[in-house]
CSV table of C-alpha atoms in Angstrom, one decimal:
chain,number,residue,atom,x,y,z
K,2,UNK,CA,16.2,102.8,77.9
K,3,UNK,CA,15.9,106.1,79.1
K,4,UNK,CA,16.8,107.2,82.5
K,5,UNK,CA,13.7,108.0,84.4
K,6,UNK,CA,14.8,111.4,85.9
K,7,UNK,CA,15.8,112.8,81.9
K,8,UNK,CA,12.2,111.4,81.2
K,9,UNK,CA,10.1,112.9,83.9
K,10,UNK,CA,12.4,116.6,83.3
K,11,UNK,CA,11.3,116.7,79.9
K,12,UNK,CA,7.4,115.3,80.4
K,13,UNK,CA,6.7,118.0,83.3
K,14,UNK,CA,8.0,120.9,81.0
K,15,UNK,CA,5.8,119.9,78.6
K,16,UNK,CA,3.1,119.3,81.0
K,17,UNK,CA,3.8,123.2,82.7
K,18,UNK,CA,4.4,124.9,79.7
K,19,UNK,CA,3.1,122.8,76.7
K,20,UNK,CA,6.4,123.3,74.5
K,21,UNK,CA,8.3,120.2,73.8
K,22,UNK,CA,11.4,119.9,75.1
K,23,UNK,CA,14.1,117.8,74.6
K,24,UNK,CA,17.6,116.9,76.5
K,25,UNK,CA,20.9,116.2,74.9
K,26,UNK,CA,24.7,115.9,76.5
K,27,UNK,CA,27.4,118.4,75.6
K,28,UNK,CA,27.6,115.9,72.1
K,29,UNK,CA,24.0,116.7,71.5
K,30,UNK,CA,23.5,113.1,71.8
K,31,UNK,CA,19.6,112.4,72.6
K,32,UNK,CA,19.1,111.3,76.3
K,33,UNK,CA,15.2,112.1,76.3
K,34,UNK,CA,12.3,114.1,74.5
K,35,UNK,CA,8.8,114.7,74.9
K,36,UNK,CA,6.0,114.0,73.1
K,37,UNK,CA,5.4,116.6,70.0
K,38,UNK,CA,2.2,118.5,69.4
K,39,UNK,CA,2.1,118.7,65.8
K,40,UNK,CA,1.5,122.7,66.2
K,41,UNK,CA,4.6,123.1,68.2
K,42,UNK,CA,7.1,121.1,66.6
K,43,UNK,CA,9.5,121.5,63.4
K,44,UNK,CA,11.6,119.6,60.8
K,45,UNK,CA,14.4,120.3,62.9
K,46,UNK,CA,13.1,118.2,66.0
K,47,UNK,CA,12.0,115.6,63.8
K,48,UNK,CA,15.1,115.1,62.2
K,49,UNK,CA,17.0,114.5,65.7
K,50,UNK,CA,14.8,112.3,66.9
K,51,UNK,CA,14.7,110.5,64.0
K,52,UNK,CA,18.7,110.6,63.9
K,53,UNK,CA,19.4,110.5,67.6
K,54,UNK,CA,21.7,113.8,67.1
K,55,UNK,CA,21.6,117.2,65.8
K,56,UNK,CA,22.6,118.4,62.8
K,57,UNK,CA,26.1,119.8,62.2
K,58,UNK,CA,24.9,122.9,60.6
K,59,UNK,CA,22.0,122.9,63.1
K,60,UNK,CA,24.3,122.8,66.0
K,61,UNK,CA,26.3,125.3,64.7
K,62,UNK,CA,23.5,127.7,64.5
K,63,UNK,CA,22.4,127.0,68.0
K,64,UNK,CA,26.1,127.0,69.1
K,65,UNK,CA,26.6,131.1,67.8
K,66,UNK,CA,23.7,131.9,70.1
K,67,UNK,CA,24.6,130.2,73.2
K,68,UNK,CA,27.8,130.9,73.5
K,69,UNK,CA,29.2,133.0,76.2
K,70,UNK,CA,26.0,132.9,77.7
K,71,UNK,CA,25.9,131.3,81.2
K,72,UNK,CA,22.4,129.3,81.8
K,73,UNK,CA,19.4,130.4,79.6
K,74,UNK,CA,19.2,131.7,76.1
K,75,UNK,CA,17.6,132.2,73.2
K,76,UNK,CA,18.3,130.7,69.7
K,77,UNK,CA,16.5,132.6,66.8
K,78,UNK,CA,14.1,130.8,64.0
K,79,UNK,CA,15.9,129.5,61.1
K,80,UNK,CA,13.1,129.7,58.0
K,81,UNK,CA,16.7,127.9,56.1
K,82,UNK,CA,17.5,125.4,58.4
K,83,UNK,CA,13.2,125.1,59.4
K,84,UNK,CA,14.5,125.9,63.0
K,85,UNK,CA,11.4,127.3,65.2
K,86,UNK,CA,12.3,130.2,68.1
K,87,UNK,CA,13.8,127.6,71.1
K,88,UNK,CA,15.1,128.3,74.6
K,89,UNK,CA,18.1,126.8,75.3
K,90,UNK,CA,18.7,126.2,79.1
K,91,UNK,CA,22.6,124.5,79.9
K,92,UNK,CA,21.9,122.0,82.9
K,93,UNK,CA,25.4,122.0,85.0
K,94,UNK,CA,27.2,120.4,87.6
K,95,UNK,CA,30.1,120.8,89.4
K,96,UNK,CA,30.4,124.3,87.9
K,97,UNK,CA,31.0,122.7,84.2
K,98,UNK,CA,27.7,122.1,81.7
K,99,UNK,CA,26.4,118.6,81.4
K,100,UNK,CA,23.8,118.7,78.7
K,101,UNK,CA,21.0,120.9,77.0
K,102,UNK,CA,17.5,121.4,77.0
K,103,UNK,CA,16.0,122.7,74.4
K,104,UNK,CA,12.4,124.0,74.1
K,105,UNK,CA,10.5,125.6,71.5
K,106,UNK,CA,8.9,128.7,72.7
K,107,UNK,CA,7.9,131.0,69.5
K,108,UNK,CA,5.8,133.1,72.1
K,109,UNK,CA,8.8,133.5,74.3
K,110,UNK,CA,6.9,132.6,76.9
K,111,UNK,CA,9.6,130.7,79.1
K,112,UNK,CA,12.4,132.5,81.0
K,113,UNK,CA,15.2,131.7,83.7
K,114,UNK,CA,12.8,132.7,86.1
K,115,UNK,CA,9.8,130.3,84.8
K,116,UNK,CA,12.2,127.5,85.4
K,117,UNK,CA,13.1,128.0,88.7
K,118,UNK,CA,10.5,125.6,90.1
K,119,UNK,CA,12.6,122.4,88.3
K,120,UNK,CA,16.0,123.3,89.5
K,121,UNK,CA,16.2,120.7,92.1
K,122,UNK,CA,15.1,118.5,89.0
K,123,UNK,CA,17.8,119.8,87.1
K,124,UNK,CA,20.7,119.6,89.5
K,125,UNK,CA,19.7,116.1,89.7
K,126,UNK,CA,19.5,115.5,85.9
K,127,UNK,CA,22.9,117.5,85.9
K,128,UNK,CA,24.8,115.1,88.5
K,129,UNK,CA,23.6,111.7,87.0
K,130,UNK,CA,24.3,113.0,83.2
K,131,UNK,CA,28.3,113.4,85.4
K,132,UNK,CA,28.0,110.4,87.3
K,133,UNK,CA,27.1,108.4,83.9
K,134,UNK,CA,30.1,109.9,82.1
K,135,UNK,CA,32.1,109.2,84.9
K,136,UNK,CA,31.3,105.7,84.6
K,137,UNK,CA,31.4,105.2,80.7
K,138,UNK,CA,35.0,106.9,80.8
K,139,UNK,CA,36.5,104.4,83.3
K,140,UNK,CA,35.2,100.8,81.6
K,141,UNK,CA,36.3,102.5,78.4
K,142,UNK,CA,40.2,103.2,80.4
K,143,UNK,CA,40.0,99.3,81.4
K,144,UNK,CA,39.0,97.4,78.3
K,145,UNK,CA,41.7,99.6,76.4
K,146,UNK,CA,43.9,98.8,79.2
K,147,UNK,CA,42.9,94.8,79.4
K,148,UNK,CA,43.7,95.2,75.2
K,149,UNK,CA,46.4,97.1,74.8
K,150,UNK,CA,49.9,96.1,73.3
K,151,UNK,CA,51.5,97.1,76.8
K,152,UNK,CA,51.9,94.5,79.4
K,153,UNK,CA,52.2,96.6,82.2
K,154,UNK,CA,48.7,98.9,81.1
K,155,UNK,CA,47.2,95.0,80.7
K,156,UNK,CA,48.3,94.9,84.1
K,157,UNK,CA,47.0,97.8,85.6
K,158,UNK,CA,43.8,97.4,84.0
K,159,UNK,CA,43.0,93.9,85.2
K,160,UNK,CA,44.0,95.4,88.7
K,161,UNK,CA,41.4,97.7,88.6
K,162,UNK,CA,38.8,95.6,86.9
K,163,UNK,CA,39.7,92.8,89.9
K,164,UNK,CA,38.8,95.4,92.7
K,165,UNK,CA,36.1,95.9,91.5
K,166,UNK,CA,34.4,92.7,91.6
K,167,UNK,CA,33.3,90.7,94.2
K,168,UNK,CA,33.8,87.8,93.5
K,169,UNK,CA,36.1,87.2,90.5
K,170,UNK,CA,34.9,85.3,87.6
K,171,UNK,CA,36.4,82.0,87.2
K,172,UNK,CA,37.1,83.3,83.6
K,173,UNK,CA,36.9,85.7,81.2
K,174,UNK,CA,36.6,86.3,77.0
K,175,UNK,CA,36.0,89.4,74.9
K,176,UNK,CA,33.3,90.1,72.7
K,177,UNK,CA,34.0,92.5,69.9
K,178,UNK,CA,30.8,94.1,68.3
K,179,UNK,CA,30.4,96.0,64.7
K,180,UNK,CA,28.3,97.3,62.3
K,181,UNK,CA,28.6,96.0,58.9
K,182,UNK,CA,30.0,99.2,57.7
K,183,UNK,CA,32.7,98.8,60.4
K,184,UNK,CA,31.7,102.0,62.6
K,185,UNK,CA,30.1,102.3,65.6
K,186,UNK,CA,26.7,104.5,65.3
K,187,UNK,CA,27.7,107.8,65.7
K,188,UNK,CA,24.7,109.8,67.3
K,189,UNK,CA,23.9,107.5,70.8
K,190,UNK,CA,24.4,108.9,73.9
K,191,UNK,CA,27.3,106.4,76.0
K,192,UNK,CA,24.3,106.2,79.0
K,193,UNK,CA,22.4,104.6,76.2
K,194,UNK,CA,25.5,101.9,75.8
K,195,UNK,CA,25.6,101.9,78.8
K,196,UNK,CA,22.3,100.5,79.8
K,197,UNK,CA,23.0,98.0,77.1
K,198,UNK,CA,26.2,96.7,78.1
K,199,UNK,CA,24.7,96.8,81.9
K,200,UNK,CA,25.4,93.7,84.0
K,201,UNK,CA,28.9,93.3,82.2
K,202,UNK,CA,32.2,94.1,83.8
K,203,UNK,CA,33.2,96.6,81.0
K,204,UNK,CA,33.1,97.7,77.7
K,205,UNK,CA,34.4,100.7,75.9
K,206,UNK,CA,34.9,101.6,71.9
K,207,UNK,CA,38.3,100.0,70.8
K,208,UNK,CA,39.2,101.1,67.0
K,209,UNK,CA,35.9,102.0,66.1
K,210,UNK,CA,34.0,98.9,67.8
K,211,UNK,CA,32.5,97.9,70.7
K,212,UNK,CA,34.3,95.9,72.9
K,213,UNK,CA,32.5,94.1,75.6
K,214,UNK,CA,34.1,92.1,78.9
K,215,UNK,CA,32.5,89.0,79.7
K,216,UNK,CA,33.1,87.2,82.5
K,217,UNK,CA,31.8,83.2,83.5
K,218,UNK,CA,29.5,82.8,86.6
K,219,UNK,CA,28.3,79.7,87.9
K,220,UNK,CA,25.7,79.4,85.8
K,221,UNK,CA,27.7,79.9,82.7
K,222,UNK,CA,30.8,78.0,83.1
K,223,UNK,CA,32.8,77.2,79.9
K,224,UNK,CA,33.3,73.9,78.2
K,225,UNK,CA,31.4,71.9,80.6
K,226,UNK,CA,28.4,70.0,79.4
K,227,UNK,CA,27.3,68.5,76.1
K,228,UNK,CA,28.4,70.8,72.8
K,229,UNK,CA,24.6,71.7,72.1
K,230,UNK,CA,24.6,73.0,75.6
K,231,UNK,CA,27.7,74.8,75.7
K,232,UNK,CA,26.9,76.4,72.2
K,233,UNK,CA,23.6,77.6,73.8
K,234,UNK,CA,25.3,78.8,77.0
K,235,UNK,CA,28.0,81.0,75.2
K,236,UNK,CA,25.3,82.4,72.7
K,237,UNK,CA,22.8,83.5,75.6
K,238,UNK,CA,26.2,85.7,76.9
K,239,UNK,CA,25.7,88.3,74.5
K,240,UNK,CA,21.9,88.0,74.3
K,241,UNK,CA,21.2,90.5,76.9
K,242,UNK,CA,22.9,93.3,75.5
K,243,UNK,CA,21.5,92.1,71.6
K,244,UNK,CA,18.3,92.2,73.2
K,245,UNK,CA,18.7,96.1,74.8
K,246,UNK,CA,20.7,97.1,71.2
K,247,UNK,CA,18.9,100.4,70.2
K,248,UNK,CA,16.3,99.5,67.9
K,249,UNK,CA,17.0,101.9,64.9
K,250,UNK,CA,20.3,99.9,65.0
K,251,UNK,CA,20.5,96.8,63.0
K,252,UNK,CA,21.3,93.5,64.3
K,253,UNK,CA,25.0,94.5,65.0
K,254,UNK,CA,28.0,91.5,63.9
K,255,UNK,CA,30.1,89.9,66.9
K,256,UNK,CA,32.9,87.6,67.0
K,257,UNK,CA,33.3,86.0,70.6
K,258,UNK,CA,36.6,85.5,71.9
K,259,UNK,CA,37.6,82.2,73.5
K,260,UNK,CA,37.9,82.1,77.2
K,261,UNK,CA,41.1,82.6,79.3
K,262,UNK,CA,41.6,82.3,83.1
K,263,UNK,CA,42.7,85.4,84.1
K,264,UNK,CA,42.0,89.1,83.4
K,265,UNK,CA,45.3,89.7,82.0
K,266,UNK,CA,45.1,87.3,79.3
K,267,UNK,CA,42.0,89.4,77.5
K,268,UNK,CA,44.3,90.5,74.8
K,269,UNK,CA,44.6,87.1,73.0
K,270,UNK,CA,41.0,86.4,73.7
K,271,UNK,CA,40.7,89.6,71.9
K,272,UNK,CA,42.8,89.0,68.9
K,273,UNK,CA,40.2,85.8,68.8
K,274,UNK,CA,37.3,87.8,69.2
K,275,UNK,CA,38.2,90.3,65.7
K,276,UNK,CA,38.9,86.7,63.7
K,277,UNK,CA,35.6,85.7,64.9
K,278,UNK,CA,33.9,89.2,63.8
K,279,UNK,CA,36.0,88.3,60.3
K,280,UNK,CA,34.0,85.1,59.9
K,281,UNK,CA,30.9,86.6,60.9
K,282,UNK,CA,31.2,89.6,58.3
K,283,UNK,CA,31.5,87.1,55.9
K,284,UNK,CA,28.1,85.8,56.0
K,285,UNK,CA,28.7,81.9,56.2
K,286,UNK,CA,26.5,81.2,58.4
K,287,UNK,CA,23.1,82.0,59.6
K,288,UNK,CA,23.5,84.0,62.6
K,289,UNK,CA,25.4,87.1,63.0
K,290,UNK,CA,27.5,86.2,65.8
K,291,UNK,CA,30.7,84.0,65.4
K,292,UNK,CA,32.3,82.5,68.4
K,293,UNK,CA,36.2,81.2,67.9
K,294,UNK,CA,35.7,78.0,70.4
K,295,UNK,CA,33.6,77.1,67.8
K,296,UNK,CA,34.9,77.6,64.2
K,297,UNK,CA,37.6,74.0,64.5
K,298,UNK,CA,39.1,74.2,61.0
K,299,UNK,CA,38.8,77.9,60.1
K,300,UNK,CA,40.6,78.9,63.1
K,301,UNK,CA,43.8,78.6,61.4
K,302,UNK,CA,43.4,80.6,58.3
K,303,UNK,CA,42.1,83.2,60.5
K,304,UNK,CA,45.2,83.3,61.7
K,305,UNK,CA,46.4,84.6,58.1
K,306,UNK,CA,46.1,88.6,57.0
K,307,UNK,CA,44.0,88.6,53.9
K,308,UNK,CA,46.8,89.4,52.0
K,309,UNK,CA,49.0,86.2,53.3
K,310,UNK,CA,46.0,84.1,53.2
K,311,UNK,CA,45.6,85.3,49.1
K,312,UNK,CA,49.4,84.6,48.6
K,313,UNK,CA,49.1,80.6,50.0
K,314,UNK,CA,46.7,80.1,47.2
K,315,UNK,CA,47.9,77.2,44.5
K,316,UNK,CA,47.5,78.4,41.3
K,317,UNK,CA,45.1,76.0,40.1
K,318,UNK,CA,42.8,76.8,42.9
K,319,UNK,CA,43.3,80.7,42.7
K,320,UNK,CA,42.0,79.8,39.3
K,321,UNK,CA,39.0,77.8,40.3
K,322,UNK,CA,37.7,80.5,42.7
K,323,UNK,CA,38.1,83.3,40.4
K,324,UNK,CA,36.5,81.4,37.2
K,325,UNK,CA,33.6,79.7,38.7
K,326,UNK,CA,30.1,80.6,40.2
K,327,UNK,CA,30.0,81.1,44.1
K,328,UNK,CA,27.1,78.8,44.5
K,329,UNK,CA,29.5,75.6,42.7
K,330,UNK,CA,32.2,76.8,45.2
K,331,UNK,CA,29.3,76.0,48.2
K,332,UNK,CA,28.5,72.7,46.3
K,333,UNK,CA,32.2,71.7,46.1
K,334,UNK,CA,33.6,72.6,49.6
K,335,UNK,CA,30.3,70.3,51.1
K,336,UNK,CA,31.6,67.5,48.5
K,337,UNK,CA,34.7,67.9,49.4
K,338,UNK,CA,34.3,68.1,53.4
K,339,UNK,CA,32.0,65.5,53.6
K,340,UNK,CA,29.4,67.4,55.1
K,341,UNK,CA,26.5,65.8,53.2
K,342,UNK,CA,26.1,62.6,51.1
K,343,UNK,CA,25.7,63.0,47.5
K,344,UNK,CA,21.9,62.8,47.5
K,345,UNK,CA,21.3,65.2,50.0
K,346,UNK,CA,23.5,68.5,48.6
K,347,UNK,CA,22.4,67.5,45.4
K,348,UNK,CA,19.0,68.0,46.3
K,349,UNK,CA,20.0,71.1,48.7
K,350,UNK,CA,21.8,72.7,45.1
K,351,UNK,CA,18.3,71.6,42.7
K,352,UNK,CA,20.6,69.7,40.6
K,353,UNK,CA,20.2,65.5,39.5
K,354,UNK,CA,23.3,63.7,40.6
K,355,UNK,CA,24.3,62.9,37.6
K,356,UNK,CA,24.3,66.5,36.8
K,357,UNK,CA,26.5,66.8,40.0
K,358,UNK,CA,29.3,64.4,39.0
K,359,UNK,CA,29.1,66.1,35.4
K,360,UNK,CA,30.1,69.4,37.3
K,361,UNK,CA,32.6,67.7,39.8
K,362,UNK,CA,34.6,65.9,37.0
K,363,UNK,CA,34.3,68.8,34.8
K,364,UNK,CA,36.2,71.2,37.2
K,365,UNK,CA,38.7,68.6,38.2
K,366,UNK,CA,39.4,68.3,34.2
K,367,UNK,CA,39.4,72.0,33.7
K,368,UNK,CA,42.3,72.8,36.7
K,369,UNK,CA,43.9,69.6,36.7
K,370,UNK,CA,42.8,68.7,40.3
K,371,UNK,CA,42.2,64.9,41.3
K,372,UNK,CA,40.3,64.9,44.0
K,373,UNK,CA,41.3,61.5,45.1
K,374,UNK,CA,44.8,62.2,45.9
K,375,UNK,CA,44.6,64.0,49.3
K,376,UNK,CA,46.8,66.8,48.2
K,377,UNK,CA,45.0,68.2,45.7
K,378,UNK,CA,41.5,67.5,47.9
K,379,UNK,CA,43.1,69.3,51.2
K,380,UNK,CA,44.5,72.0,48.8
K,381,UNK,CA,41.1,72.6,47.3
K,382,UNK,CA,38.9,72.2,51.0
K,383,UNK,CA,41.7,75.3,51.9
K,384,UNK,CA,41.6,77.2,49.0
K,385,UNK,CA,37.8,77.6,48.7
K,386,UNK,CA,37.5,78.2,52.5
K,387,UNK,CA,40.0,81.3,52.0
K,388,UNK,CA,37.8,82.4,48.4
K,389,UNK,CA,34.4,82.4,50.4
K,390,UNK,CA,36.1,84.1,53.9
K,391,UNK,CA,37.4,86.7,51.0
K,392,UNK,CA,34.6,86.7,49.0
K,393,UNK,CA,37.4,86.0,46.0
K,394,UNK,CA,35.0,84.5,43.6
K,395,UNK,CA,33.7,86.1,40.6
């Protein structure tokens, strides 16, 4: 996933000099490294490849000795922070600095002068470190734009995204993409996103997420075909960039969106893309990606904020949820929606079905519920659907 000009920078200066070297941007986000003979590296390096960043007290360090200096310098060993003796060279373009290369050089054996011969390499590193920044910064301006509360910015945005395609999908949806701590990993470079999001017509960070465009081609139309097909056609529109996700990342959550004609519209496909993430942090189902043309009967407690969702709640069922076992909540809302005959989720749950009745009458008896009348059934299917999207139960 590394661009092959970063790559070949840093594998020649190891090659020439035999110091490891490795380039970040002006985030001291990772965009390449060498390989590491064991004599010539340090905790330090390890540590930021491992992390894909530097350390905050690290890069403070560094930062004291580079600064004010124009191109090359040297940062000092660090026996506290287990820093070796590094040059520091800043790679510019366009008169401002694009990145840093750092190389560990206890013998002080490299100087402005030794890395003269790689200055055509470095200009070039310099303009495509630009270019790529460039690039991120404007998909990130028109998915905000395509998102945003303001009609005419939704406007603008799909303006620009329109020009820029040749020719225009028939239709569009939004994927939103999280972590299950809700953040988006803090130490990859964007040309790293970049490459994974590639092939889409944007994507940016929106609140603290991904946010990915996608847009229908002829060989991905929407709703057309049998159900099983379209299922498999909309899942296979986020594989690629699963499939390029860094892999010290885990398997990221993402809600899909349902599709809208026009460019303008993203913003409710949106909306429907973070109730889908919703339902797909809530770990009902087996795959970690949730698409809202697909969840029928959810879709409208979705709808609901937790907190109105919690309020509709009858009593007797707030009850049920909070006093029972999760596990006889899953048995119950498959009675109860028909999913399965009696025989089959009784032998999915381990239990005898006389066991199962036992339970089932008992909890009817216990909250005054009567499953035949269709009140009380429809009130219960609701209630537990809103105690497992909450995770309510005990």
């Amino acid at each position: 996933m590394t661009k092959p000009s970063f790559q070949q920078l840093v594998d020649e200066l190891l090659t020439a000099f035999g110091t490891p070297a490795t380039l970040v941007d002006t985030d001291n986000h990772l965009l390449a490294f060498s390989a590491q003979p064991q004599q010539r590296s340090d905790i330090v390096r390890r540590n930021s490849l491992l992390g894909r960043t530097v350390d905050a007290e690290v890069e403070s360090y560094i930062g004291k000795h580079i600064r004010g200096t124009s191109t090359f310098a040297r940062v000092p060993a660090s026996q506290k922070l287990g820093l070796s003796r590094r040059a520091v060279y800043s790679i510019y373009h366009g008169g401002t600095v694009q990145g840093y290369l750092y190389l560990i050089d206890n013998e002080d054996q490299l100087t402005e002068t030794s890395l003269f011969p790689f200055e055509p390499l470095l200009r070039q590193v310099g303009q495509e470190i630009e270019l790529e920044r460039f690039a991120v910064g404007r998909s990130y301006r028109v998915v905000s734009g395509l998102v945003s509360d303001d009609a005419d910015q939704r406007s603008a945005a799909a303006e620009i995204l329109l020009d820029a395609m040749e020719p225009a999908p028939s239709a569009f949806r939004i994927g939103a993409i999280a972590s299950d701590t809700d953040s988006v990993a803090a130490g990859i470079a964007n040309f790293v996103w970049k490459r994974v999001f590639e092939g889409y017509p944007a994507w940016g960070i929106v609140d603290n997420m991904h946010v990915v465009l996608i847009g229908s081609g002829a060989a991905i139309a929407p709703r057309s075909g049998t159900d099983e097909m379209e299922d498999s056609a909309r899942r296979k529109q986020i594989t690629p960039a699963l499939e390029r996700w860094p892999r010290q990342l885990a398997t990221p959550l993402v809600g899909l969106g349902g599709w809208v004609k026009t460019a303008d519209e993203c913003q409710k496909s949106y909306h429907q893309a973070l109730r889908a993430l919703r339902f797909a942090r809530a770990g009902l189902q087996d795959s970690r990606t949730a698409d809202w043309e697909t969840l029928g009967a959810w879709r409208p407690l979705l709808l609901l904020s937790r907190h109105d969702a919690v309020a509709s709640l009858d009593a007797r069922i707030a009850d049920l949820i909070g006093g029972e076992d999760p596990q006889l909540l899953l048995m119950l809302q498959r009675y109860l929606e028909r999913v399965e005959d009696v025989a089959a989720i009784s032998a999915s749950f381990h239990v005898h079905r006389t066991t199962f009745y036992s339970r089932v009458n008992r909890v009817q008896k216990k909250y005054d519920l009567d499953w035949e009348d269709a009140e009380d059934r429809l009130l219960t299917i609701i209630g537990i659907r809103i105690g497992l999207l909450y995770a309510l139960h005990r």
